Short mmCIF file of C-alpha atoms in Angstrom, two decimals:
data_model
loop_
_atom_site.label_atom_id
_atom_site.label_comp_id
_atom_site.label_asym_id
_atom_site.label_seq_id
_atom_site.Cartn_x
_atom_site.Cartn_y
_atom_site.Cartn_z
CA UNK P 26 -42.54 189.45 114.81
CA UNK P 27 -44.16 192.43 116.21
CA UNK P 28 -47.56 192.54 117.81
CA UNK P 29 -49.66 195.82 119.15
CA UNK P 30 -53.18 196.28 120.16
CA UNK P 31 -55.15 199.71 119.33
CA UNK P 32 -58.41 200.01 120.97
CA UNK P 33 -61.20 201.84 118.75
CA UNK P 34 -64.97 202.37 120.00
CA UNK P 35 -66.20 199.48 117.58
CA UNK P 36 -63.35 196.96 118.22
CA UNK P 37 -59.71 196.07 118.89
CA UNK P 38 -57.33 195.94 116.59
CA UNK P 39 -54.30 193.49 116.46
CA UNK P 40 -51.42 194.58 114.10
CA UNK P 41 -49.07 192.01 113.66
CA UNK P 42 -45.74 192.70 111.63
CA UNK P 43 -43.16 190.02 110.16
CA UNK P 44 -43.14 186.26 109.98
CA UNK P 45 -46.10 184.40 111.92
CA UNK P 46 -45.15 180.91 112.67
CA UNK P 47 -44.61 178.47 115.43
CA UNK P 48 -42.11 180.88 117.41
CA UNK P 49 -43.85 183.96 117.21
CA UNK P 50 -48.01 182.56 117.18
CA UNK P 51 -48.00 182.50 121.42
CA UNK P 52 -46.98 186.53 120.80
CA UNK P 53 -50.14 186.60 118.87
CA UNK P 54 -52.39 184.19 120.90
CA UNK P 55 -51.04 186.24 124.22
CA UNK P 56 -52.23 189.97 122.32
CA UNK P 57 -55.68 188.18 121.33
CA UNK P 58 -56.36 186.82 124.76
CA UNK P 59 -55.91 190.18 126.01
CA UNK P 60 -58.43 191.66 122.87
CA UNK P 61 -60.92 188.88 123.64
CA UNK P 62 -61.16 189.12 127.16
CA UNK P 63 -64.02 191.40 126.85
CA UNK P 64 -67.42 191.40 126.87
CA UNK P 65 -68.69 190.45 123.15
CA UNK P 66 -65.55 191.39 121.92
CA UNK P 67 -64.81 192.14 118.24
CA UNK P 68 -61.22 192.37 116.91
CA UNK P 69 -59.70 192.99 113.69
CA UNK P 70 -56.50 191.38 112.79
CA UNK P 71 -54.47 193.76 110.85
CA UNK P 72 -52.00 191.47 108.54
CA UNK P 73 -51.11 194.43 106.37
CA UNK P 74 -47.26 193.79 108.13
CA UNK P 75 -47.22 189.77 108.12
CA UNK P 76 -44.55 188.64 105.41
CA UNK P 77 -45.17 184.62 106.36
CA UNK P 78 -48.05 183.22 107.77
CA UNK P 79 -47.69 179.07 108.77
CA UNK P 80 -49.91 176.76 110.14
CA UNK P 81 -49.40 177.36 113.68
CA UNK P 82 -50.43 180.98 112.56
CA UNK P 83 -53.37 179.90 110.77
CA UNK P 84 -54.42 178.14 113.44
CA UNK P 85 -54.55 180.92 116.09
CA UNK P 86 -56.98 182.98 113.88
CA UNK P 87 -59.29 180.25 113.71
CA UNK P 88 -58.90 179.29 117.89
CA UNK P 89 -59.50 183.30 118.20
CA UNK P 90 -62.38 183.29 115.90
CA UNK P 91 -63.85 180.28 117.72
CA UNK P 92 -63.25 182.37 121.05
CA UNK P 93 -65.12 185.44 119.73
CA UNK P 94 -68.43 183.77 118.40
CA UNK P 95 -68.40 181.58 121.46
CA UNK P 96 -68.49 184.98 123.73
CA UNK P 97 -71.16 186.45 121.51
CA UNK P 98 -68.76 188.80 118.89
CA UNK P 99 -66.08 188.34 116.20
CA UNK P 100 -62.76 188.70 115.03
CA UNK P 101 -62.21 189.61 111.19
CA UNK P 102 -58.83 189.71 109.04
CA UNK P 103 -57.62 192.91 107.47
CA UNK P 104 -55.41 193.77 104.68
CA UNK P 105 -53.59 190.29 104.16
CA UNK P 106 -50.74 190.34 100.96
CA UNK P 107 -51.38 188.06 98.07
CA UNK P 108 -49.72 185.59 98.76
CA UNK P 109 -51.81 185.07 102.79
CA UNK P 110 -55.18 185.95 100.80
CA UNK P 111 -54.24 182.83 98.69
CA UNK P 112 -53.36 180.69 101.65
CA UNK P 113 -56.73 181.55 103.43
CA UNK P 114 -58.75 181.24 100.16
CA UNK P 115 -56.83 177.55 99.89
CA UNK P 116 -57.43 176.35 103.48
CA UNK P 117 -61.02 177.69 103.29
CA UNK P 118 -60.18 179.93 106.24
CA UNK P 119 -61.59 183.04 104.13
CA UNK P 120 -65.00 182.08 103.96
CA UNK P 121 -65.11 181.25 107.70
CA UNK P 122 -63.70 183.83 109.22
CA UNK P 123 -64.60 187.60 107.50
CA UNK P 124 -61.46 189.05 105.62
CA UNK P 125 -61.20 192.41 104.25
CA UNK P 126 -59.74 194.43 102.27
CA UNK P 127 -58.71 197.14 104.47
CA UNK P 128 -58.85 197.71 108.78
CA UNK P 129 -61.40 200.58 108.05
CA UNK P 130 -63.25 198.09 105.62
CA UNK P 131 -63.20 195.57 108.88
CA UNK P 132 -64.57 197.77 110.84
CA UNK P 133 -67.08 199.18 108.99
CA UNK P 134 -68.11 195.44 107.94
CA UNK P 135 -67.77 196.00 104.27
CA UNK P 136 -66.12 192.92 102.15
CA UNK P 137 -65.68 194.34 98.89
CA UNK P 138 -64.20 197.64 100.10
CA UNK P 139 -67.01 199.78 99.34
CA UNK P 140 -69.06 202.53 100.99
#
């Protein structure tokens, strides 16, 4: 797995590339510590890249999520494949934390992908 951060005036973003599970979530929880370290801080999660998503993995979205609110911002899920979109939906992780189409739809705050 492969994780990067890319500041952007409105947020962080996270990319995170390959297989997300118990050996490579601290990669991810390290990158997010760093992204939600800030004041209010609001981070995207790009999953565009993420091939297999397990429970640890799952669970470090919702402990960052947590994190955000709790320091007064949030973190939001981008671009996840079918099959993650369906895990999400299933663990009822996509109606508590914000997931989006697209990174530009994250950051722009628009669900359905519109303008």
């Amino acid at each position: 797995m492969h994780v990067s951060l890319t500041e952007f005036p409105q947020a962080v973003v996270v990319t995170v590339r390959g297989n997300l599970d118990l050996d490579s979530a601290p990669g991810l929880a390290t990158c997010l510590d760093q992204a939600l370290s800030r004041p209010s801080p609001c981070v995207v999660v790009d999953l565009s890249g993420v091939e297999f998503c397990d429970s640890i993995g799952l669970s470090t979205f919702v402990v960052g999520h947590n994190r955000a609110r709790g320091a007064g911002g949030w973190l939001r899920l981008a671009s996840p494949n079918e099959f993650l979109e369906r895990l999400l939906d299933t663990v009822g992780l996509a109606t508590r934390i914000g997931v989006y189409p697209t990174v530009g739809d994250a950051l722009a705050n628009r669900p359905d992908g519109g303008t």
